[in-house]
Each structure stands twice: as structure tokens, then as C-alpha cells.
mmCIF file of C-alpha atoms in Angstrom:
data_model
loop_
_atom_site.group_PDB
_atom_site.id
_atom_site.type_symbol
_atom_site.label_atom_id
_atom_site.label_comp_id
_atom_site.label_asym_id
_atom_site.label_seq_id
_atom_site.Cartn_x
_atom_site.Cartn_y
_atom_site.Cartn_z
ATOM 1 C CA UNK S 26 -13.017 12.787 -8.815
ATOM 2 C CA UNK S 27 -15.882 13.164 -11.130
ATOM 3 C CA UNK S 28 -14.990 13.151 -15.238
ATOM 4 C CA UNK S 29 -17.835 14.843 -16.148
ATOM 5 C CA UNK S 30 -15.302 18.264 -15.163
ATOM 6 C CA UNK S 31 -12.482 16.983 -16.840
ATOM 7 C CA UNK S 32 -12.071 17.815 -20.955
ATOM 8 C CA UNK S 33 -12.280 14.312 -22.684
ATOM 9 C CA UNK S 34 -9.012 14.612 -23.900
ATOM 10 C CA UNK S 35 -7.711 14.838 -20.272
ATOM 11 C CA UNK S 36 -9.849 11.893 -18.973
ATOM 12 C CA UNK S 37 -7.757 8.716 -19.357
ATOM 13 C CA UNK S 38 -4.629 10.236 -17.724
ATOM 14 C CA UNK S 39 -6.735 11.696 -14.945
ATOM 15 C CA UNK S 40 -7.937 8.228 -14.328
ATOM 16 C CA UNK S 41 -4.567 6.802 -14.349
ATOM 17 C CA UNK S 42 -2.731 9.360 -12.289
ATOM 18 C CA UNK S 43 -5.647 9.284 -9.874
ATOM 19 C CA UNK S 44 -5.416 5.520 -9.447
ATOM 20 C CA UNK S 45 -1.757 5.002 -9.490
ATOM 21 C CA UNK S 46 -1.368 7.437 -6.368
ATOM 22 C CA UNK S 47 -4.287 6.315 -4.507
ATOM 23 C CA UNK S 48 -4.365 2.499 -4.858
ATOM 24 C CA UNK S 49 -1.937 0.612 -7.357
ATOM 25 C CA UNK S 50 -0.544 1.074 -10.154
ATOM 26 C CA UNK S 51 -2.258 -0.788 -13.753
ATOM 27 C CA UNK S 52 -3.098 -0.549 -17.280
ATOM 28 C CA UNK S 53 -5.926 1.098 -17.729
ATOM 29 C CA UNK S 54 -8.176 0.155 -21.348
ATOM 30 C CA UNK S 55 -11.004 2.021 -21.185
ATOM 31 C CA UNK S 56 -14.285 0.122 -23.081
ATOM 32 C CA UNK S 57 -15.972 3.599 -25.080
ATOM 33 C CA UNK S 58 -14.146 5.919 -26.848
ATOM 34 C CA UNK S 59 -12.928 8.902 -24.574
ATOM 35 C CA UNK S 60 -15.903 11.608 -24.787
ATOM 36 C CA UNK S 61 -18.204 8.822 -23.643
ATOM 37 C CA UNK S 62 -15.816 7.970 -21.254
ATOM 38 C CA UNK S 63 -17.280 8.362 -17.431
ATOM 39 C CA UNK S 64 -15.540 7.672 -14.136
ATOM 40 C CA UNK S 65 -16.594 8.851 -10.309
ATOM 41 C CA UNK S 66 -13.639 7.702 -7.598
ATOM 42 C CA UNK S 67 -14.444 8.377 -3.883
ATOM 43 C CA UNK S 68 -11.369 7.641 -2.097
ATOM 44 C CA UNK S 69 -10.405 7.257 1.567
ATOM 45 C CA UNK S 70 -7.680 5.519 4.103
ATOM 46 C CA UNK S 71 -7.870 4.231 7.216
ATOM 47 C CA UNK S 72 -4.696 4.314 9.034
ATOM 48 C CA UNK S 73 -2.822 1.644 6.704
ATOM 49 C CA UNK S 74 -5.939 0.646 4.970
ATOM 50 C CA UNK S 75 -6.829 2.158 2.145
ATOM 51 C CA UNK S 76 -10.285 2.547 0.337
ATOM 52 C CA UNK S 77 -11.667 3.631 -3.412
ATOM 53 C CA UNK S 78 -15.407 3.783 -4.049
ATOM 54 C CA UNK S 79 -15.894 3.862 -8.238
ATOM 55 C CA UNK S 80 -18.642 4.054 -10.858
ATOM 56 C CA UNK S 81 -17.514 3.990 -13.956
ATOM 57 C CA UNK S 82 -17.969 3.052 -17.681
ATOM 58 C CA UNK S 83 -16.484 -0.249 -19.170
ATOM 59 C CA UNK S 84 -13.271 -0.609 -18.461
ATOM 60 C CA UNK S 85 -10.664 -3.045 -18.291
ATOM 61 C CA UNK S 86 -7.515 -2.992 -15.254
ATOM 62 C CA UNK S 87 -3.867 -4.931 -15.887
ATOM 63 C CA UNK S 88 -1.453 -5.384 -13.425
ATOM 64 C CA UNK S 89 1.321 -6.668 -15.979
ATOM 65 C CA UNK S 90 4.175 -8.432 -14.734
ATOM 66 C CA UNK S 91 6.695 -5.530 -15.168
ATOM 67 C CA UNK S 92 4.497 -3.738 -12.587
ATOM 68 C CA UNK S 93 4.202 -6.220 -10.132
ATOM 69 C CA UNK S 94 7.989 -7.013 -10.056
ATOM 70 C CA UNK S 95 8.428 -3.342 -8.995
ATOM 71 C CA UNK S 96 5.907 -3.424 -6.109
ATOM 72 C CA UNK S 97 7.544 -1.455 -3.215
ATOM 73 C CA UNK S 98 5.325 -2.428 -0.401
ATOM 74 C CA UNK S 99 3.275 -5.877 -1.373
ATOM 75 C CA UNK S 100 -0.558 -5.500 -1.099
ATOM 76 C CA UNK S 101 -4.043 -7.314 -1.428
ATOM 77 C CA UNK S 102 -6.666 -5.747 -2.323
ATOM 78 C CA UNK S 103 -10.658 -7.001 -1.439
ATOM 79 C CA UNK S 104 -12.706 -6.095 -4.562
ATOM 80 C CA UNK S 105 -16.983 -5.990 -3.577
ATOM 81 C CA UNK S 106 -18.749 -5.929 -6.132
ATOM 82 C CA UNK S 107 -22.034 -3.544 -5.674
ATOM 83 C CA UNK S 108 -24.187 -4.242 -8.928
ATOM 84 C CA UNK S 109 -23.607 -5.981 -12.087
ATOM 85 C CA UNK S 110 -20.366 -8.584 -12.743
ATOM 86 C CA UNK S 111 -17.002 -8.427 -13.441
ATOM 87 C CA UNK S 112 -14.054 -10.837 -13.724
ATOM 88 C CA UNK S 113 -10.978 -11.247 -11.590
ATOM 89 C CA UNK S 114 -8.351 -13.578 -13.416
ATOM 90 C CA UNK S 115 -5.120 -14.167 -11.595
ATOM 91 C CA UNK S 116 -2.913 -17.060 -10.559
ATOM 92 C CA UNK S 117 -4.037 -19.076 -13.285
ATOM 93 C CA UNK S 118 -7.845 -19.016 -12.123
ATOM 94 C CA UNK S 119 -10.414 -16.931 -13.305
ATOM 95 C CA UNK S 120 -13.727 -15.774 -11.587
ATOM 96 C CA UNK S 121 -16.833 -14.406 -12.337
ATOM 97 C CA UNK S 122 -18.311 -11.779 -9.410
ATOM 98 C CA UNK S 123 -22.161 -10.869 -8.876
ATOM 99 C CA UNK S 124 -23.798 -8.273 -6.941
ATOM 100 C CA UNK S 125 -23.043 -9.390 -2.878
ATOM 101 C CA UNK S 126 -19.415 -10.862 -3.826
ATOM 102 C CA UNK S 127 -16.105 -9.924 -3.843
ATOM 103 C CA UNK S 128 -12.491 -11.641 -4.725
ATOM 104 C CA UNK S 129 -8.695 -10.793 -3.228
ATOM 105 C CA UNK S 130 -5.700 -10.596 -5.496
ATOM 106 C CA UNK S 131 -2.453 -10.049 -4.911
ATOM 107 C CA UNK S 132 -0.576 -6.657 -6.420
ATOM 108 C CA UNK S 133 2.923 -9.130 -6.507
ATOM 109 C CA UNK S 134 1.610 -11.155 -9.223
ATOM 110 C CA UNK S 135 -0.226 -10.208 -12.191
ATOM 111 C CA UNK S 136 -3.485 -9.949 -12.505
ATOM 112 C CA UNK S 137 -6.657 -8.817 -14.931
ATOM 113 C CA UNK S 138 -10.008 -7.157 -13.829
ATOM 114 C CA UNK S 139 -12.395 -6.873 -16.617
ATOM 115 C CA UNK S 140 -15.939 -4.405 -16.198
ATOM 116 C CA UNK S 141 -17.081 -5.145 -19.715
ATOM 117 C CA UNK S 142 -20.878 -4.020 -18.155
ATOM 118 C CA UNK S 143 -19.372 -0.777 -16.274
ATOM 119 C CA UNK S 144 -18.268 -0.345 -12.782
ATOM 120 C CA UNK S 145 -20.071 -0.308 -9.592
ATOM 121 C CA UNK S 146 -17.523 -1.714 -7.010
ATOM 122 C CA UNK S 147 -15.490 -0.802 -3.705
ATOM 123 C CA UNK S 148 -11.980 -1.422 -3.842
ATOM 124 C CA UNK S 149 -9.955 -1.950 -0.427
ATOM 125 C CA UNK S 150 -6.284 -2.229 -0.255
ATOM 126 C CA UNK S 151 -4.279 -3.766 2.762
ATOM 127 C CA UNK S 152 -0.678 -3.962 3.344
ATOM 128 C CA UNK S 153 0.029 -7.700 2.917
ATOM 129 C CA UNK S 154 2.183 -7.857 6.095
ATOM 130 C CA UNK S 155 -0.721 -6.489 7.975
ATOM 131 C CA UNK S 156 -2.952 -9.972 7.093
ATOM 132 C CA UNK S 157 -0.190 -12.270 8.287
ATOM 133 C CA UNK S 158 -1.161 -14.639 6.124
ATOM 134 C CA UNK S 159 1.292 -17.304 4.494
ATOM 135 C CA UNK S 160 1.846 -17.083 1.096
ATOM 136 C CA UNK S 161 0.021 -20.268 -0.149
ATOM 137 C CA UNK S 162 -3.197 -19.454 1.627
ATOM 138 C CA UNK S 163 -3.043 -16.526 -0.610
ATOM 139 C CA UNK S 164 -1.917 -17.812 -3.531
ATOM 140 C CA UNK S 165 -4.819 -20.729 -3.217
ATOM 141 C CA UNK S 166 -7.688 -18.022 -2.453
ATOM 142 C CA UNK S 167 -6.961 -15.484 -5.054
ATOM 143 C CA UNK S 168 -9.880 -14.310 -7.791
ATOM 144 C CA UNK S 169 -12.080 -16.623 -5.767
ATOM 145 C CA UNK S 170 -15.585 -15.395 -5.512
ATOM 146 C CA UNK S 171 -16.269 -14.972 -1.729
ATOM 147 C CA UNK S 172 -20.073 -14.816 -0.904
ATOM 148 C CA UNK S 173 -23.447 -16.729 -0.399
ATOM 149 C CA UNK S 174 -21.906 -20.320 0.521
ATOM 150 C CA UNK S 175 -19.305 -18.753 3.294
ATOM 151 C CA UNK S 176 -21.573 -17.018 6.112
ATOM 152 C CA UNK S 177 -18.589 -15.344 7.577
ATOM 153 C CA UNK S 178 -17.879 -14.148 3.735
ATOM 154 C CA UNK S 179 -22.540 -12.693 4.066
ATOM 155 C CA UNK S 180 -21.588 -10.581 7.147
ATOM 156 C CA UNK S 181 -18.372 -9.267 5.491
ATOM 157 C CA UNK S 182 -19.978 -7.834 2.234
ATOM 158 C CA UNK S 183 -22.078 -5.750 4.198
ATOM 159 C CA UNK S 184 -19.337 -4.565 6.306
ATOM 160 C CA UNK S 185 -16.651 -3.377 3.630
ATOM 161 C CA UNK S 186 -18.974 -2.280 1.623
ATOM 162 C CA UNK S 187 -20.499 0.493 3.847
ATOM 163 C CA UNK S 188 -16.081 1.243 4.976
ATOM 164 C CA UNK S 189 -15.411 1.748 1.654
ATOM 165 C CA UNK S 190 -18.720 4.242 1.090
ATOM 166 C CA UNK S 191 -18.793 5.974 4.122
ATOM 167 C CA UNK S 192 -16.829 8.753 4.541
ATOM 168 C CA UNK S 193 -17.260 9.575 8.452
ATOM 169 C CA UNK S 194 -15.170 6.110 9.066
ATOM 170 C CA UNK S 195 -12.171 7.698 7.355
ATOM 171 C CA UNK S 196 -12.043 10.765 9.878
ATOM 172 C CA UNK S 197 -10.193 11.101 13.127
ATOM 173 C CA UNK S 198 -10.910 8.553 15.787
ATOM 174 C CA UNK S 199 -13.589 6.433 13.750
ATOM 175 C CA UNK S 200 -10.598 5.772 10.860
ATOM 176 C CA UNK S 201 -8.305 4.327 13.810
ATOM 177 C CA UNK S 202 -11.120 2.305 15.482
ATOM 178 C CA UNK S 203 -11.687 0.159 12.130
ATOM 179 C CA UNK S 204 -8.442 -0.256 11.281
ATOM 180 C CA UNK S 205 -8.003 -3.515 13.481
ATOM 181 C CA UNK S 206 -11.628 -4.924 12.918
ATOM 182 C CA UNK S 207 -11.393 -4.834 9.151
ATOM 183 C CA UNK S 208 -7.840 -6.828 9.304
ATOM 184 C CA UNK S 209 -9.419 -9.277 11.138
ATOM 185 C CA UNK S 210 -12.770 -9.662 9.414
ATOM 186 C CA UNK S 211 -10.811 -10.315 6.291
ATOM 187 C CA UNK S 212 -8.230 -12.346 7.812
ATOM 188 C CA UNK S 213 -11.120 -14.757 9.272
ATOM 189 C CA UNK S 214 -12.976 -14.936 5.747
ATOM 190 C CA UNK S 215 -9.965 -16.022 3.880
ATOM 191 C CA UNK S 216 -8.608 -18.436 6.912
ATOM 192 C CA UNK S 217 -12.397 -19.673 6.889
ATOM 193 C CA UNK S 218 -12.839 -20.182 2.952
ATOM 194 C CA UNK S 219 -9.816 -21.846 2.799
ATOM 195 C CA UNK S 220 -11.048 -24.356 5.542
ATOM 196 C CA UNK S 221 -7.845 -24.233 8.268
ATOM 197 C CA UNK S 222 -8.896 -21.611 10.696
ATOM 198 C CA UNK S 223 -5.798 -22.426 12.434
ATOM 199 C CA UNK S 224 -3.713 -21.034 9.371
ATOM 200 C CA UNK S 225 -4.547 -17.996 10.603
ATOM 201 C CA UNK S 226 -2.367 -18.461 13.697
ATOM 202 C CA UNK S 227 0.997 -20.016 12.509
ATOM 203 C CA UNK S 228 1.479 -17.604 9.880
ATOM 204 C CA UNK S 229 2.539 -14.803 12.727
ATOM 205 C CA UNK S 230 5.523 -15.775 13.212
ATOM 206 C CA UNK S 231 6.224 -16.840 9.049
ATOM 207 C CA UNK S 232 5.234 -13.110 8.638
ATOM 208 C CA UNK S 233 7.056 -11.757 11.102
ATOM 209 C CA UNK S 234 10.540 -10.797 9.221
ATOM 210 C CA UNK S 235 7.767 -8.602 6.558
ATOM 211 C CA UNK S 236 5.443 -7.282 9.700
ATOM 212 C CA UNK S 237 8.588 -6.004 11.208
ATOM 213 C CA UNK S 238 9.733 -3.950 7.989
ATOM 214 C CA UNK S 239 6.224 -2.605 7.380
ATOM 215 C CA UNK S 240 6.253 -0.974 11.074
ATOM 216 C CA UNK S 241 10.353 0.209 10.577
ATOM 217 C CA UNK S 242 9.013 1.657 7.176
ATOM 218 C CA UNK S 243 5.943 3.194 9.447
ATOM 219 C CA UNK S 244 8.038 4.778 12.129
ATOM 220 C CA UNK S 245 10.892 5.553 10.391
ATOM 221 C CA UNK S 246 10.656 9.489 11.231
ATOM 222 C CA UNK S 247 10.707 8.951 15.384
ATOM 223 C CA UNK S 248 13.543 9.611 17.009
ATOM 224 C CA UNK S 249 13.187 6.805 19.418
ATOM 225 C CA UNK S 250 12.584 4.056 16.660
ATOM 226 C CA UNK S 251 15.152 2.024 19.546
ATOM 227 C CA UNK S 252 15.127 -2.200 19.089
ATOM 228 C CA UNK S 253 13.017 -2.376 22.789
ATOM 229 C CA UNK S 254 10.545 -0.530 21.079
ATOM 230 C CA UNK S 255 10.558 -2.764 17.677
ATOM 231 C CA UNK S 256 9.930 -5.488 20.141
ATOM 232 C CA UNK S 257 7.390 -4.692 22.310
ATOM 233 C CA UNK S 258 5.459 -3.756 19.185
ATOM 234 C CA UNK S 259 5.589 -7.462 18.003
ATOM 235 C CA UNK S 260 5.192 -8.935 21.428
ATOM 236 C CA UNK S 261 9.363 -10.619 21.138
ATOM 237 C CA UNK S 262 11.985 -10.150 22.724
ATOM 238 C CA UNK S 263 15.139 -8.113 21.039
ATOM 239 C CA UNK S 264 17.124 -10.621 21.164
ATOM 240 C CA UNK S 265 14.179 -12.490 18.735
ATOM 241 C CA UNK S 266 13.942 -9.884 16.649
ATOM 242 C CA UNK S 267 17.596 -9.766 15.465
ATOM 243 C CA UNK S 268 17.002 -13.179 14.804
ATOM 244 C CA UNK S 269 14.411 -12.717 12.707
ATOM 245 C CA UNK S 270 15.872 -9.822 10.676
ATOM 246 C CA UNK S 271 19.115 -11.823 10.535
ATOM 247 C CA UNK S 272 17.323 -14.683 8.811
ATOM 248 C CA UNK S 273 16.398 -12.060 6.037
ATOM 249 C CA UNK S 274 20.115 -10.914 5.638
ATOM 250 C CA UNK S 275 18.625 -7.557 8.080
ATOM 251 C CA UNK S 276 21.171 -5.867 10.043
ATOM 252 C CA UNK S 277 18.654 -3.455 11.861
ATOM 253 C CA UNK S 278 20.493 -0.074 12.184
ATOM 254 C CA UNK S 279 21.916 -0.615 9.045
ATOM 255 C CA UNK S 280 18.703 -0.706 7.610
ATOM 256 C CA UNK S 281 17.174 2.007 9.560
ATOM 257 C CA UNK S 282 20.236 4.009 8.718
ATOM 258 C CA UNK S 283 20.197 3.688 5.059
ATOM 259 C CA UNK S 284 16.799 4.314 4.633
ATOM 260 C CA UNK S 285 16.671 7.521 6.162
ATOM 261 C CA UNK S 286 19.219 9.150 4.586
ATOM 262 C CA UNK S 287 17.953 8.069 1.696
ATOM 263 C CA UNK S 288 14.511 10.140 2.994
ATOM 264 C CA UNK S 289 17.006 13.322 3.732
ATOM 265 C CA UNK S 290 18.458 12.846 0.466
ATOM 266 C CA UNK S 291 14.877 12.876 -1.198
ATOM 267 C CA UNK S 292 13.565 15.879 0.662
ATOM 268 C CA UNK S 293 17.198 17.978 -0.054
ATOM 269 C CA UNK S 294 16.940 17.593 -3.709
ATOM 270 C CA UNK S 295 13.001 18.255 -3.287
ATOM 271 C CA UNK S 296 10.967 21.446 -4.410
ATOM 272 C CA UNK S 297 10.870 22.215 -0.827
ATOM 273 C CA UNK S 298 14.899 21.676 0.192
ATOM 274 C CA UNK S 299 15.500 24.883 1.173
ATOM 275 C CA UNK S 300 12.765 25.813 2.966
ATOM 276 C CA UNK S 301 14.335 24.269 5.931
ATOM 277 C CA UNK S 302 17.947 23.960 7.590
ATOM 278 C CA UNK S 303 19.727 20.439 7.058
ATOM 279 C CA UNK S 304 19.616 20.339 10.104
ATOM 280 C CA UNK S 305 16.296 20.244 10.587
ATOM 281 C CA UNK S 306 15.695 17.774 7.889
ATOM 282 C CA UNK S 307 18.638 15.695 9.625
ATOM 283 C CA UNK S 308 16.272 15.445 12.657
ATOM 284 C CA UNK S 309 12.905 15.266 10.827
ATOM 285 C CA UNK S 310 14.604 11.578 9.825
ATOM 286 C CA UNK S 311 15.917 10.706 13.569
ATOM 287 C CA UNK S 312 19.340 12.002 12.899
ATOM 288 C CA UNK S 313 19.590 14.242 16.505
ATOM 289 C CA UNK S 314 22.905 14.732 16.053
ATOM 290 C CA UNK S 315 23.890 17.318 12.522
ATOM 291 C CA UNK S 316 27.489 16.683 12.482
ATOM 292 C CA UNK S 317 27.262 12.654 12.501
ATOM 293 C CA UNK S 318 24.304 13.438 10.530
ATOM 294 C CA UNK S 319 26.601 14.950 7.778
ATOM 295 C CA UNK S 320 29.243 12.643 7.980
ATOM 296 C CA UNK S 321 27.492 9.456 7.409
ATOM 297 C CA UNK S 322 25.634 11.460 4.786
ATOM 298 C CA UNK S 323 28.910 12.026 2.902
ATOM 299 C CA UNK S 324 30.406 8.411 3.773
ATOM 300 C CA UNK S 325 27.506 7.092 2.578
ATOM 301 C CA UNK S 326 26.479 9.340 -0.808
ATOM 302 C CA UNK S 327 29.953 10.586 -1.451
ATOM 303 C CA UNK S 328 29.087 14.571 -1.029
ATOM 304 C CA UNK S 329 28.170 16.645 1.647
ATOM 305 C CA UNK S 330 24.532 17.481 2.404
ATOM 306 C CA UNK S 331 25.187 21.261 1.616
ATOM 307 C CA UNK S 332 26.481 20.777 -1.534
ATOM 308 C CA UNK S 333 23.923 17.773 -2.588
ATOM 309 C CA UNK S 334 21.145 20.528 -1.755
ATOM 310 C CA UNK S 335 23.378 23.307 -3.695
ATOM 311 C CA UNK S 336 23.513 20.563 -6.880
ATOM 312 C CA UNK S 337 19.832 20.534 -6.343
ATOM 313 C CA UNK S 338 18.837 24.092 -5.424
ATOM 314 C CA UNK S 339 21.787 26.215 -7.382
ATOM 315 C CA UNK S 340 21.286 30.129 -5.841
ATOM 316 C CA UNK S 341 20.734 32.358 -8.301
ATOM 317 C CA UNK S 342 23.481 34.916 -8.643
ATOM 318 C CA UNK S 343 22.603 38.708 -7.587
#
């Protein structure tokens, strides 16, 4: 996304819209006034992992409180800064970053990023289940610079900045082959900085109730989403994992249950609800059975499938 195409008057909600559906949702306060305005976003994903190379005029980013309380799926994001500074304040600390550093932060808690000299950065969000980190070792290494004094930190900046530049690693088979290398990396520069390597261990199992959800969340289409399957994912046994969900006030099919018909009810009142049979839209979301697909659709919502879709989608009369 390059400005420079967009009319002036268009630019700031551009911007906005382009980073709220990309990477996370903030206040946006741009520095000059909105014909001087200039912004170029690269942006790319690898599997969960995903990636948004800017230059930009000043600007300054808020993630207000209002925005983090309604954080669906919880996030940190690695910030690398390219050339000239910026300033990362969250959790009470504030830091300043130069060319060959970069900070985390946390999209559950609020947070400030000011570019009062313009933008030249990479930004790189990861699911926060997908770190396995505990929540004070994240709390404690948040808008920290991370650079010249942590060698594993050196070897990192070089690494996420060309991911987060190079398009050919967010195609096909090279997106999946860094998707497991860059958790780590990042996972052994924060467990490093913070000077426990072995917090990088114990937190697997703290994490697990969250991991679990994430992959549910994942896989919630497949048909054969079964508990053996949930399991072997996360190296347990089943009989661990409704442990584990239990301690969260999780009853798994419940959850799996409620969540896609929630996903059938979405897609029925959609634009594109009638473009397929409910039927087909029952099984899209693992329901392989119609009838006890629109049964528990009623129990559950009060009104049948058909006639949610016909509230949606009235047919025009002839």
C-alpha cells in the first residue's frame, strides 16, 4: 500500500483500515498535516506469524486500554527498527530504539509507539500462545531495547529483519519452513535477556490451557477435530487435556460446539449465505450430520437455520 495513489483526504483511514486488518488495531496520530502525509506498508504472514514492512512519515501508534480489553486472540509483536529512533512506552517503562534494535510489547496491555523522525521499521506479530512464555517474563521484558549487549539479540536483528522484507519467505513451502525457527529465535532472545534460559521450559505446561485454544480456534473447520487428535498435537494424553481445559472452566465439545455454530451463524447472515446449501455450510464447520446440525442450531439460537438465513437474505418477491 503506497499513499502516494490514495487522495489525501482518503489517506488516514486507508492507513487505519489497512493496519487494523493486517496487524492490530490502534490510534493512529499522524505527525504532518494529511497532503504531506506519506505511508508505504509491505505486508506478509507466515503460517500464524504475521509480518508488516513500513516507511512512513511521523507518526504516532496507541493501543488505548479500551482496545486492548477487547483483544480476541492475545499477541506480541517484535518491532526492528531499520534507521532512525523511535520510542516504545508500555508497562510503565519507556525505551528509546536505534538503528540494529528492536522491543516486544504486548497487544493486552496498552501501549504507545512514537516515530516523531518518520518510520523505517519491520513489525512482526506472533500469537502469544505460540511463545509459551509466562506472563511475567513478558511483562518484565516489554519496550526493552534488545540489541548490541545480548549476542543472541545481534544474530536476531538480522534475521527478522530480512522475514519481514522478503517476500519469497511468505510463499508456499518457504512461509511454513520459518514458521518454527522464528518462534524459537524469539523465544531464546527474550528467555536469554531476561537471564533464566530455563523459563523457557516450564512455561509449556503454564501455557498449555491458551496453546490448546489457539490450535481448537486453528482447526476448528476439520471434521475430525476428535480429543486424540487435540492430544497428540500437544504431546498429552486426553485424559490431560480435559484436565487442563477443566482448570479453565473448558468443557471441550461444548466449546467446539458453540463456536462453530457461531461460524455457521456468521457465514448464513453473510453477503455470501446463499450461495451455498445449509447444509453445506453445516459441514464446512464439522457439522456431518444436517438434521442434528439444525437442531442444535435452533436449541442453541432459538430459530431455525432456514429462517435465520431468510431474516438475513429476504427473497425478493416475483
Amino acid at each position: 500500500m503506497d499513499t502516494a495513489f490514495i487522495r489525501p483526504r482518503d489517506r488516514e483511514e486507508v492507513v487505519r483500515n489497512a493496519v487494523w486488518k493486517s496487524m492490530v488495531a490502534v490510534d493512529i496520530d499522524h505527525g504532518p498535516a494529511a497532503e504531506d502525509i506519506s505511508v508505504r506498508i509491505g505486508l506478509g504472514a507466515a503460517g500464524p506469524i504475521r509480518m508488516c514492512s513500513a516507511r512512513a512519515t511521523a507518526v504516532t501508534l496507541r493501543r488505548t486500554e479500551r482496545l486492548a480489553r477487547e483483544d480476541e486472540e492475545p499477541a506480541v509483536t517484535l518491532g526492528v527498527q531499520m534507521t532512525g529512533s523511535s520510542v516504545v512506552v508500555q508497562n510503565g517503562r519507556e525505551c528509546l530504539l536505534r538503528p540494529g534494535e528492536f522491543a516486544v510489547y504486548e497487544s493486552i496491555a496498552p501501549y504507545t509507539h512514537l516515530f516523531d523522525e518518520g518510520v523505517d521499521y519491520r513489525f512482526i506479530r506472533f500469537p502469544r500462545a505460540a511463545l509459551a512464555l509466562p506472563d511475567r517474563l513478558l511483562r518484565d521484558i516489554t519496550a526493552v531495547p534488545l540489541g548490541s549487549d545480548n549476542p543472541v539479540a545481534r544474530l536476531a536483528f538480522t534475521y527478522f529483519s530480512q522475514l519481514a522484507g522478503t517476500d519469497e519467505l511468505h510463499q508456499g513451502v518457504h512461509a511454513d519452513a520459518v514458521v518454527e525457527p522464528s518462534i524459537e529465535l524469539l523465544r531464546a532472545v527474550l528467555t536469554s535477556q531476561h537471564g533464566n534460559a530455563s523459563l523457557a521450559r516450564a512455561p509449556l505446561e503454564a501455557t498449555l490451557s491458551l496453546r490448546i485454544t489457539h490450535y481448537l480456534r486453528e482447526h476448528l473447520a476439520d471434521p475430525d477435530l476428535s480429543p486424540a487428535r487435540i492430544a497428540a498435537a500437544h504431546g498429552i494424553s486426553v485424559r490431560h487435556l480435559y484436565a487442563v481445559l477443566s482448570r479453565s472452566g473448558i468443557t471441550l465439545g461444548d466449546w467446539i460446539r458453540t463456536r462453530r455454530l457461531a461460524e455457521c451463524r456468521r457465514e448464513l447472515a453473510g453477503p455470501n449465505g446463499r450461495l451455498r446449501t445449509i447444509a453445506a455450510i453445516g459441514r464446512r464447520w464439522g457439522f456431518v450430520d444436517a438434521t442434528h446440525f439444525s437442531r442444535v442450531f435452533k436449541q442453541t439460537y432459538g430459530i431455525s437455520p432456514r429462517s435465520w438465513r431468510d431474516q438475513n437474505h429476504p427473497r425478493s418477491s416475483a
